[in-house]
Amino acid sequence: MSGFHNGHDIVSYVALGDSFTEGLSDPHPDGGFRGWADRFAEHLADQGREVRYANLAVRGKLLRQILADQLPRAVELAPDLVTICAGGNDLIRPGADPDVLAEIFEDGIGQLRATGADVIIFTGFDIGFQPVMRHLRGRIATYNMHLRGIADAHGCQVVDLWSMKIFQDRQAWDWDRLHLSTEGHRRLALKVCAAVGAEAGEDWNEPWPGAEPMHWRAARQDDLHWAREFLVPWIHRRLTGRSSGDGLGPKRPNLERLGQRPG
């Protein structure tokens, strides 16, 4: 990752993706969302660099939408570093083909690497611990193998979320079971720091505090609450062709110094 070892005092960083990168379920004091990408940029700034940072991610976006709407802007901004996590919203839809998605993804990676930017790719999580989503595990694993091949072919760094066992604990997730909790986002930012050789001073893999095991009745009630409050509305949006990100723009569309209000 040349951008972090070339002695430059200014680092420019652009984050691409969906709700995972936008930072949902990690509230910011200003009323928006913070998330692992914001936290990662802050860690870079803590090392004495002037960091210019843009976050183009928008919740609910599919892979093609990310490449059509966000990638051209990232190319225009010409940053030192790009992180991209895309395809997750596609994979949870019926009939999604990870082989086709990987072909589309690789075209986007080629465009990003052609700018000279370092690129970090994220695999999908191992969701085998979530009973309702477990049937998608094979599809995600297939996509992950493609992503590793793409990273090797284009000289990209990979953050392997699949192998991070700490994310198989419910403390890592918000109540909707699809978005990381605040602590999950914090730990992921530390992992990305480790991937680029940036010292963060904390261990992303520190064991979770002991949690009281949930009684089966409470677990059943929790499942019913989740299905009523999240799963049913999510299915309804998909059936009607709507997205949680419809009408929303990126929270940080320009490369701006950390501490500046987004334009």
PDB file of C-alpha atoms in Angstrom:
ATOM      1  CA  MET A   1       0.000   0.000   0.000  1.00  0.00           C
ATOM      2  CA  SER A   2       2.266   2.721  -1.284  1.00  0.00           C
ATOM      3  CA  GLY A   3       0.100   5.668  -0.253  1.00  0.00           C
ATOM      4  CA  PHE A   4       0.890   5.181   3.439  1.00  0.00           C
ATOM      5  CA  HIS A   5       4.618   4.653   3.223  1.00  0.00           C
ATOM      6  CA  ASN A   6       5.801   7.343   0.816  1.00  0.00           C
ATOM      7  CA  GLY A   7       6.412  10.108   3.343  1.00  0.00           C
ATOM      8  CA  HIS A   8       3.530  12.298   2.180  1.00  0.00           C
ATOM      9  CA  ASP A   9       1.959  14.450   4.905  1.00  0.00           C
ATOM     10  CA  ILE A  10      -1.376  14.691   3.093  1.00  0.00           C
ATOM     11  CA  VAL A  11      -3.500  11.592   2.544  1.00  0.00           C
ATOM     12  CA  SER A  12      -6.632  11.666   0.415  1.00  0.00           C
ATOM     13  CA  TYR A  13      -9.133   8.885   0.993  1.00  0.00           C
ATOM     14  CA  VAL A  14     -12.474   8.057  -0.652  1.00  0.00           C
ATOM     15  CA  ALA A  15     -14.905   5.428   0.672  1.00  0.00           C
ATOM     16  CA  LEU A  16     -17.399   3.741  -1.686  1.00  0.00           C
ATOM     17  CA  GLY A  17     -20.293   1.451  -0.856  1.00  0.00           C
ATOM     18  CA  ASP A  18     -23.667   1.099   0.812  1.00  0.00           C
ATOM     19  CA  SER A  19     -24.983   1.363   4.390  1.00  0.00           C
ATOM     20  CA  PHE A  20     -22.027  -0.657   5.697  1.00  0.00           C
ATOM     21  CA  THR A  21     -19.636   2.120   4.652  1.00  0.00           C
ATOM     22  CA  GLU A  22     -22.055   4.987   5.234  1.00  0.00           C
ATOM     23  CA  GLY A  23     -21.929   3.945   8.888  1.00  0.00           C
ATOM     24  CA  LEU A  24     -25.514   3.018   9.741  1.00  0.00           C
ATOM     25  CA  SER A  25     -26.177   2.112  13.377  1.00  0.00           C
ATOM     26  CA  ASP A  26     -23.142   4.095  14.588  1.00  0.00           C
ATOM     27  CA  PRO A  27     -24.753   7.424  15.537  1.00  0.00           C
ATOM     28  CA  HIS A  28     -22.760  10.637  15.210  1.00  0.00           C
ATOM     29  CA  PRO A  29     -23.369  13.540  17.639  1.00  0.00           C
ATOM     30  CA  ASP A  30     -24.452  15.725  14.706  1.00  0.00           C
ATOM     31  CA  GLY A  31     -27.457  13.458  14.122  1.00  0.00           C
ATOM     32  CA  GLY A  32     -25.987  11.509  11.197  1.00  0.00           C
ATOM     33  CA  PHE A  33     -23.883   8.376  11.180  1.00  0.00           C
ATOM     34  CA  ARG A  34     -20.184   7.913  11.863  1.00  0.00           C
ATOM     35  CA  GLY A  35     -19.099   4.359  10.975  1.00  0.00           C
ATOM     36  CA  TRP A  36     -15.840   2.504  10.463  1.00  0.00           C
ATOM     37  CA  ALA A  37     -14.710   4.603   7.454  1.00  0.00           C
ATOM     38  CA  ASP A  38     -14.975   7.879   9.409  1.00  0.00           C
ATOM     39  CA  ARG A  39     -13.185   6.244  12.317  1.00  0.00           C
ATOM     40  CA  PHE A  40     -10.427   4.915  10.053  1.00  0.00           C
ATOM     41  CA  ALA A  41      -9.866   8.373   8.559  1.00  0.00           C
ATOM     42  CA  GLU A  42      -9.692   9.801  12.079  1.00  0.00           C
ATOM     43  CA  HIS A  43      -7.022   7.256  13.035  1.00  0.00           C
ATOM     44  CA  LEU A  44      -4.944   8.347  10.040  1.00  0.00           C
ATOM     45  CA  ALA A  45      -5.295  11.982  11.104  1.00  0.00           C
ATOM     46  CA  ASP A  46      -4.257  11.079  14.655  1.00  0.00           C
ATOM     47  CA  GLN A  47      -0.845  10.100  13.274  1.00  0.00           C
ATOM     48  CA  GLY A  48      -0.092  13.686  12.328  1.00  0.00           C
ATOM     49  CA  ARG A  49      -1.165  13.543   8.700  1.00  0.00           C
ATOM     50  CA  GLU A  50      -3.485  16.031   7.081  1.00  0.00           C
ATOM     51  CA  VAL A  51      -6.268  13.787   5.868  1.00  0.00           C
ATOM     52  CA  ARG A  52      -8.738  14.786   3.159  1.00  0.00           C
ATOM     53  CA  TYR A  53     -11.670  12.422   3.185  1.00  0.00           C
ATOM     54  CA  ALA A  54     -14.813  11.806   1.130  1.00  0.00           C
ATOM     55  CA  ASN A  55     -17.486   9.200   1.841  1.00  0.00           C
ATOM     56  CA  LEU A  56     -19.716   8.576  -1.189  1.00  0.00           C
ATOM     57  CA  ALA A  57     -21.535   5.530   0.242  1.00  0.00           C
ATOM     58  CA  VAL A  58     -25.336   5.521   0.316  1.00  0.00           C
ATOM     59  CA  ARG A  59     -27.501   2.960   2.091  1.00  0.00           C
ATOM     60  CA  GLY A  60     -29.390   0.377   0.065  1.00  0.00           C
ATOM     61  CA  LYS A  61     -27.304   0.714  -3.089  1.00  0.00           C
ATOM     62  CA  LEU A  62     -26.701  -2.245  -5.389  1.00  0.00           C
ATOM     63  CA  LEU A  63     -23.361  -2.987  -7.033  1.00  0.00           C
ATOM     64  CA  ARG A  64     -24.277  -1.478 -10.404  1.00  0.00           C
ATOM     65  CA  GLN A  65     -25.575   1.674  -8.712  1.00  0.00           C
ATOM     66  CA  ILE A  66     -22.362   2.075  -6.726  1.00  0.00           C
ATOM     67  CA  LEU A  67     -20.244   1.736  -9.849  1.00  0.00           C
ATOM     68  CA  ALA A  68     -22.492   4.037 -11.893  1.00  0.00           C
ATOM     69  CA  ASP A  69     -23.020   6.775  -9.299  1.00  0.00           C
ATOM     70  CA  GLN A  70     -20.003   6.697  -6.973  1.00  0.00           C
ATOM     71  CA  LEU A  71     -17.084   5.344  -8.987  1.00  0.00           C
ATOM     72  CA  PRO A  72     -16.925   8.216 -11.548  1.00  0.00           C
ATOM     73  CA  ARG A  73     -16.793  10.728  -8.707  1.00  0.00           C
ATOM     74  CA  ALA A  74     -14.021   8.748  -7.010  1.00  0.00           C
ATOM     75  CA  VAL A  75     -12.022   8.714 -10.262  1.00  0.00           C
ATOM     76  CA  GLU A  76     -12.550  12.478 -10.577  1.00  0.00           C
ATOM     77  CA  LEU A  77     -11.297  13.082  -7.031  1.00  0.00           C
ATOM     78  CA  ALA A  78      -8.091  11.064  -7.732  1.00  0.00           C
ATOM     79  CA  PRO A  79      -7.409  10.039  -4.106  1.00  0.00           C
ATOM     80  CA  ASP A  80      -4.420   8.166  -2.719  1.00  0.00           C
ATOM     81  CA  LEU A  81      -6.672   5.464  -1.277  1.00  0.00           C
ATOM     82  CA  VAL A  82     -10.104   4.010  -2.067  1.00  0.00           C
ATOM     83  CA  THR A  83     -12.028   1.493   0.013  1.00  0.00           C
ATOM     84  CA  ILE A  84     -14.892  -0.363  -1.625  1.00  0.00           C
ATOM     85  CA  CYS A  85     -17.389  -2.828  -0.242  1.00  0.00           C
ATOM     86  CA  ALA A  86     -20.165  -3.598  -2.730  1.00  0.00           C
ATOM     87  CA  GLY A  87     -22.430  -6.448  -3.733  1.00  0.00           C
ATOM     88  CA  GLY A  88     -23.910  -7.317  -0.355  1.00  0.00           C
ATOM     89  CA  ASN A  89     -27.340  -5.900  -1.172  1.00  0.00           C
ATOM     90  CA  ASP A  90     -27.321  -7.863  -4.426  1.00  0.00           C
ATOM     91  CA  LEU A  91     -26.403 -11.167  -2.806  1.00  0.00           C
ATOM     92  CA  ILE A  92     -29.345 -11.167  -0.407  1.00  0.00           C
ATOM     93  CA  ARG A  93     -31.824 -10.877  -3.286  1.00  0.00           C
ATOM     94  CA  PRO A  94     -33.368 -14.012  -4.802  1.00  0.00           C
ATOM     95  CA  GLY A  95     -31.552 -15.287  -7.855  1.00  0.00           C
ATOM     96  CA  ALA A  96     -28.381 -13.256  -7.382  1.00  0.00           C
ATOM     97  CA  ASP A  97     -25.440 -14.729  -9.313  1.00  0.00           C
ATOM     98  CA  PRO A  98     -22.070 -14.145  -7.566  1.00  0.00           C
ATOM     99  CA  ASP A  99     -20.175 -15.018 -10.757  1.00  0.00           C
ATOM    100  CA  VAL A 100     -21.889 -12.232 -12.716  1.00  0.00           C
ATOM    101  CA  LEU A 101     -21.504  -9.779  -9.848  1.00  0.00           C
ATOM    102  CA  ALA A 102     -17.784 -10.503  -9.672  1.00  0.00           C
ATOM    103  CA  GLU A 103     -17.340  -9.670 -13.366  1.00  0.00           C
ATOM    104  CA  ILE A 104     -19.062  -6.327 -12.843  1.00  0.00           C
ATOM    105  CA  PHE A 105     -17.032  -5.635  -9.696  1.00  0.00           C
ATOM    106  CA  GLU A 106     -13.712  -6.359 -11.428  1.00  0.00           C
ATOM    107  CA  ASP A 107     -14.435  -3.808 -14.140  1.00  0.00           C
ATOM    108  CA  GLY A 108     -14.867  -1.158 -11.456  1.00  0.00           C
ATOM    109  CA  ILE A 109     -11.667  -2.158  -9.687  1.00  0.00           C
ATOM    110  CA  GLY A 110      -9.777  -1.847 -12.948  1.00  0.00           C
ATOM    111  CA  GLN A 111     -11.015   1.715 -13.348  1.00  0.00           C
ATOM    112  CA  LEU A 112     -10.005   2.636  -9.800  1.00  0.00           C
ATOM    113  CA  ARG A 113      -6.543   1.116 -10.069  1.00  0.00           C
ATOM    114  CA  ALA A 114      -5.972   2.900 -13.381  1.00  0.00           C
ATOM    115  CA  THR A 115      -5.974   6.195 -11.445  1.00  0.00           C
ATOM    116  CA  GLY A 116      -2.971   5.049  -9.416  1.00  0.00           C
ATOM    117  CA  ALA A 117      -4.961   4.835  -6.187  1.00  0.00           C
ATOM    118  CA  ASP A 118      -4.380   2.079  -3.659  1.00  0.00           C
ATOM    119  CA  VAL A 119      -7.603   0.071  -3.293  1.00  0.00           C
ATOM    120  CA  ILE A 120      -8.873  -1.951  -0.351  1.00  0.00           C
ATOM    121  CA  ILE A 121     -11.558  -4.568  -1.022  1.00  0.00           C
ATOM    122  CA  PHE A 122     -13.791  -6.102   1.653  1.00  0.00           C
ATOM    123  CA  THR A 123     -15.100  -9.657   1.577  1.00  0.00           C
ATOM    124  CA  GLY A 124     -18.565 -10.497   2.890  1.00  0.00           C
ATOM    125  CA  PHE A 125     -19.185 -11.627   6.453  1.00  0.00           C
ATOM    126  CA  ASP A 126     -19.639 -15.271   7.399  1.00  0.00           C
ATOM    127  CA  ILE A 127     -23.345 -15.214   8.333  1.00  0.00           C
ATOM    128  CA  GLY A 128     -23.543 -18.859   9.364  1.00  0.00           C
ATOM    129  CA  PHE A 129     -24.307 -17.754  12.923  1.00  0.00           C
ATOM    130  CA  GLN A 130     -27.535 -16.014  11.822  1.00  0.00           C
ATOM    131  CA  PRO A 131     -30.271 -18.651  11.359  1.00  0.00           C
ATOM    132  CA  VAL A 132     -32.494 -16.510   9.119  1.00  0.00           C
ATOM    133  CA  MET A 133     -29.636 -15.619   6.732  1.00  0.00           C
ATOM    134  CA  ARG A 134     -27.651 -18.858   6.857  1.00  0.00           C
ATOM    135  CA  HIS A 135     -28.975 -20.106   3.501  1.00  0.00           C
ATOM    136  CA  LEU A 136     -26.992 -17.324   1.761  1.00  0.00           C
ATOM    137  CA  ARG A 137     -23.655 -18.490   3.150  1.00  0.00           C
ATOM    138  CA  GLY A 138     -22.559 -20.451   0.068  1.00  0.00           C
ATOM    139  CA  ARG A 139     -23.402 -17.596  -2.282  1.00  0.00           C
ATOM    140  CA  ILE A 140     -21.363 -15.143  -0.199  1.00  0.00           C
ATOM    141  CA  ALA A 141     -18.434 -17.579   0.022  1.00  0.00           C
ATOM    142  CA  THR A 142     -18.386 -17.913  -3.778  1.00  0.00           C
ATOM    143  CA  TYR A 143     -18.365 -14.129  -4.207  1.00  0.00           C
ATOM    144  CA  ASN A 144     -15.565 -13.851  -1.640  1.00  0.00           C
ATOM    145  CA  MET A 145     -13.359 -16.234  -3.605  1.00  0.00           C
ATOM    146  CA  HIS A 146     -13.870 -14.098  -6.705  1.00  0.00           C
ATOM    147  CA  LEU A 147     -12.973 -10.967  -4.736  1.00  0.00           C
ATOM    148  CA  ARG A 148      -9.698 -12.503  -3.604  1.00  0.00           C
ATOM    149  CA  GLY A 149      -8.840 -13.363  -7.198  1.00  0.00           C
ATOM    150  CA  ILE A 150      -9.696  -9.828  -8.312  1.00  0.00           C
ATOM    151  CA  ALA A 151      -7.511  -8.390  -5.550  1.00  0.00           C
ATOM    152  CA  ASP A 152      -4.579 -10.572  -6.590  1.00  0.00           C
ATOM    153  CA  ALA A 153      -4.996  -9.654 -10.253  1.00  0.00           C
ATOM    154  CA  HIS A 154      -5.133  -5.905  -9.612  1.00  0.00           C
ATOM    155  CA  GLY A 155      -2.777  -5.560  -6.653  1.00  0.00           C
ATOM    156  CA  CYS A 156      -5.403  -4.665  -4.041  1.00  0.00           C
ATOM    157  CA  GLN A 157      -5.413  -5.170  -0.292  1.00  0.00           C
ATOM    158  CA  VAL A 158      -8.183  -7.381   1.131  1.00  0.00           C
ATOM    159  CA  VAL A 159      -9.900  -6.970   4.499  1.00  0.00           C
ATOM    160  CA  ASP A 160     -11.268 -10.459   5.101  1.00  0.00           C
ATOM    161  CA  LEU A 161     -14.465  -9.971   7.082  1.00  0.00           C
ATOM    162  CA  TRP A 162     -15.319 -13.668   6.686  1.00  0.00           C
ATOM    163  CA  SER A 163     -12.424 -14.747   8.907  1.00  0.00           C
ATOM    164  CA  MET A 164     -13.071 -12.178  11.661  1.00  0.00           C
ATOM    165  CA  LYS A 165     -14.688 -14.367  14.300  1.00  0.00           C
ATOM    166  CA  ILE A 166     -15.439 -11.402  16.558  1.00  0.00           C
ATOM    167  CA  PHE A 167     -18.279 -10.545  14.179  1.00  0.00           C
ATOM    168  CA  GLN A 168     -20.003 -13.804  15.039  1.00  0.00           C
ATOM    169  CA  ASP A 169     -21.007 -12.319  18.396  1.00  0.00           C
ATOM    170  CA  ARG A 170     -24.316 -10.456  18.672  1.00  0.00           C
ATOM    171  CA  GLN A 171     -22.541  -7.575  20.434  1.00  0.00           C
ATOM    172  CA  ALA A 172     -21.010  -6.689  17.056  1.00  0.00           C
ATOM    173  CA  TRP A 173     -24.438  -6.058  15.495  1.00  0.00           C
ATOM    174  CA  ASP A 174     -27.280  -3.629  15.804  1.00  0.00           C
ATOM    175  CA  TRP A 175     -30.799  -4.917  16.491  1.00  0.00           C
ATOM    176  CA  ASP A 176     -31.552  -5.212  12.748  1.00  0.00           C
ATOM    177  CA  ARG A 177     -28.835  -7.898  12.424  1.00  0.00           C
ATOM    178  CA  LEU A 178     -27.541  -6.426   9.164  1.00  0.00           C
ATOM    179  CA  HIS A 179     -25.624  -3.368  10.387  1.00  0.00           C
ATOM    180  CA  LEU A 180     -22.685  -3.239  12.750  1.00  0.00           C
ATOM    181  CA  SER A 181     -23.105  -1.813  16.226  1.00  0.00           C
ATOM    182  CA  THR A 182     -21.019   1.150  17.332  1.00  0.00           C
ATOM    183  CA  GLU A 183     -18.491  -1.241  18.844  1.00  0.00           C
ATOM    184  CA  GLY A 184     -18.511  -3.327  15.659  1.00  0.00           C
ATOM    185  CA  HIS A 185     -17.682  -0.234  13.592  1.00  0.00           C
ATOM    186  CA  ARG A 186     -14.929   0.744  16.044  1.00  0.00           C
ATOM    187  CA  ARG A 187     -13.280  -2.658  15.797  1.00  0.00           C
ATOM    188  CA  LEU A 188     -13.499  -2.755  12.026  1.00  0.00           C
ATOM    189  CA  ALA A 189     -11.756   0.627  11.791  1.00  0.00           C
ATOM    190  CA  LEU A 190      -8.930  -0.844  13.862  1.00  0.00           C
ATOM    191  CA  LYS A 191      -8.723  -3.815  11.500  1.00  0.00           C
ATOM    192  CA  VAL A 192      -8.442  -1.524   8.463  1.00  0.00           C
ATOM    193  CA  CYS A 193      -5.673   0.395  10.227  1.00  0.00           C
ATOM    194  CA  ALA A 194      -3.817  -2.883  10.704  1.00  0.00           C
ATOM    195  CA  ALA A 195      -4.286  -3.700   7.011  1.00  0.00           C
ATOM    196  CA  VAL A 196      -2.507  -0.507   5.898  1.00  0.00           C
ATOM    197  CA  GLY A 197       0.111  -0.531   8.640  1.00  0.00           C
ATOM    198  CA  ALA A 198      -1.324   2.440  10.512  1.00  0.00           C
ATOM    199  CA  GLU A 199      -0.790   2.236  14.266  1.00  0.00           C
ATOM    200  CA  ALA A 200      -4.073   2.634  16.150  1.00  0.00           C
ATOM    201  CA  GLY A 201      -2.942   1.586  19.630  1.00  0.00           C
ATOM    202  CA  GLU A 202      -5.831  -0.846  20.200  1.00  0.00           C
ATOM    203  CA  ASP A 203      -6.551  -4.471  19.316  1.00  0.00           C
ATOM    204  CA  TRP A 204      -9.505  -5.126  16.989  1.00  0.00           C
ATOM    205  CA  ASN A 205      -9.548  -8.761  18.079  1.00  0.00           C
ATOM    206  CA  GLU A 206      -9.829  -8.202  21.824  1.00  0.00           C
ATOM    207  CA  PRO A 207     -12.316 -10.710  23.317  1.00  0.00           C
ATOM    208  CA  TRP A 208     -15.819  -9.421  23.874  1.00  0.00           C
ATOM    209  CA  PRO A 209     -16.953  -8.750  27.446  1.00  0.00           C
ATOM    210  CA  GLY A 210     -18.922 -11.661  28.846  1.00  0.00           C
ATOM    211  CA  ALA A 211     -22.594 -11.484  27.902  1.00  0.00           C
ATOM    212  CA  GLU A 212     -25.476 -13.178  29.670  1.00  0.00           C
ATOM    213  CA  PRO A 213     -26.780 -16.080  27.561  1.00  0.00           C
ATOM    214  CA  MET A 214     -30.282 -15.393  26.249  1.00  0.00           C
ATOM    215  CA  HIS A 215     -33.065 -17.722  27.439  1.00  0.00           C
ATOM    216  CA  TRP A 216     -34.840 -19.483  24.559  1.00  0.00           C
ATOM    217  CA  ARG A 217     -38.114 -17.642  25.280  1.00  0.00           C
ATOM    218  CA  ALA A 218     -36.355 -14.293  25.156  1.00  0.00           C
ATOM    219  CA  ALA A 219     -34.524 -15.356  21.996  1.00  0.00           C
ATOM    220  CA  ARG A 220     -37.827 -16.307  20.377  1.00  0.00           C
ATOM    221  CA  GLN A 221     -39.353 -12.940  21.283  1.00  0.00           C
ATOM    222  CA  ASP A 222     -36.268 -11.225  19.905  1.00  0.00           C
ATOM    223  CA  ASP A 223     -36.672 -13.112  16.604  1.00  0.00           C
ATOM    224  CA  LEU A 224     -40.356 -12.153  16.356  1.00  0.00           C
ATOM    225  CA  HIS A 225     -39.608  -8.503  17.109  1.00  0.00           C
ATOM    226  CA  TRP A 226     -36.885  -8.457  14.447  1.00  0.00           C
ATOM    227  CA  ALA A 227     -39.148 -10.058  11.846  1.00  0.00           C
ATOM    228  CA  ARG A 228     -41.979  -7.582  12.537  1.00  0.00           C
ATOM    229  CA  GLU A 229     -39.891  -4.408  12.776  1.00  0.00           C
ATOM    230  CA  PHE A 230     -37.232  -5.084  10.163  1.00  0.00           C
ATOM    231  CA  LEU A 231     -37.699  -8.174   7.987  1.00  0.00           C
ATOM    232  CA  VAL A 232     -41.286  -7.499   6.868  1.00  0.00           C
ATOM    233  CA  PRO A 233     -40.632  -3.822   5.917  1.00  0.00           C
ATOM    234  CA  TRP A 234     -37.431  -4.869   4.130  1.00  0.00           C
ATOM    235  CA  ILE A 235     -39.283  -7.473   2.052  1.00  0.00           C
ATOM    236  CA  HIS A 236     -41.997  -4.940   1.233  1.00  0.00           C
ATOM    237  CA  ARG A 237     -39.421  -2.445  -0.071  1.00  0.00           C
ATOM    238  CA  ARG A 238     -37.886  -5.102  -2.305  1.00  0.00           C
ATOM    239  CA  LEU A 239     -41.261  -6.176  -3.705  1.00  0.00           C
ATOM    240  CA  THR A 240     -42.170  -2.575  -4.514  1.00  0.00           C
ATOM    241  CA  GLY A 241     -38.761  -1.764  -6.014  1.00  0.00           C
ATOM    242  CA  ARG A 242     -37.868   0.789  -3.355  1.00  0.00           C
ATOM    243  CA  SER A 243     -34.622   1.276  -1.424  1.00  0.00           C
ATOM    244  CA  SER A 244     -33.785   2.823   1.931  1.00  0.00           C
ATOM    245  CA  GLY A 245     -31.392   5.106   0.053  1.00  0.00           C
ATOM    246  CA  ASP A 246     -33.888   6.492  -2.456  1.00  0.00           C
ATOM    247  CA  GLY A 247     -33.525  10.251  -2.643  1.00  0.00           C
ATOM    248  CA  LEU A 248     -30.410  10.362  -0.460  1.00  0.00           C
ATOM    249  CA  GLY A 249     -26.996  11.641  -1.433  1.00  0.00           C
ATOM    250  CA  PRO A 250     -23.584  10.872   0.077  1.00  0.00           C
ATOM    251  CA  LYS A 251     -22.851  12.320   3.489  1.00  0.00           C
ATOM    252  CA  ARG A 252     -19.395  13.584   2.502  1.00  0.00           C
ATOM    253  CA  PRO A 253     -19.301  14.142  -1.283  1.00  0.00           C
ATOM    254  CA  ASN A 254     -16.041  16.124  -1.465  1.00  0.00           C
ATOM    255  CA  LEU A 255     -12.467  15.583  -0.345  1.00  0.00           C
ATOM    256  CA  GLU A 256     -12.312  17.788   2.737  1.00  0.00           C
ATOM    257  CA  ARG A 257     -10.043  17.941   5.740  1.00  0.00           C
ATOM    258  CA  LEU A 258     -11.293  16.100   8.770  1.00  0.00           C
ATOM    259  CA  GLY A 259     -12.950  18.621  11.030  1.00  0.00           C
ATOM    260  CA  GLN A 260     -14.520  20.515   8.139  1.00  0.00           C
ATOM    261  CA  ARG A 261     -18.277  20.388   7.739  1.00  0.00           C
ATOM    262  CA  PRO A 262     -19.144  18.303   4.638  1.00  0.00           C
ATOM    263  CA  GLY A 263     -20.056  20.431   1.627  1.00  0.00           C
TER     264      GLY A 263
END
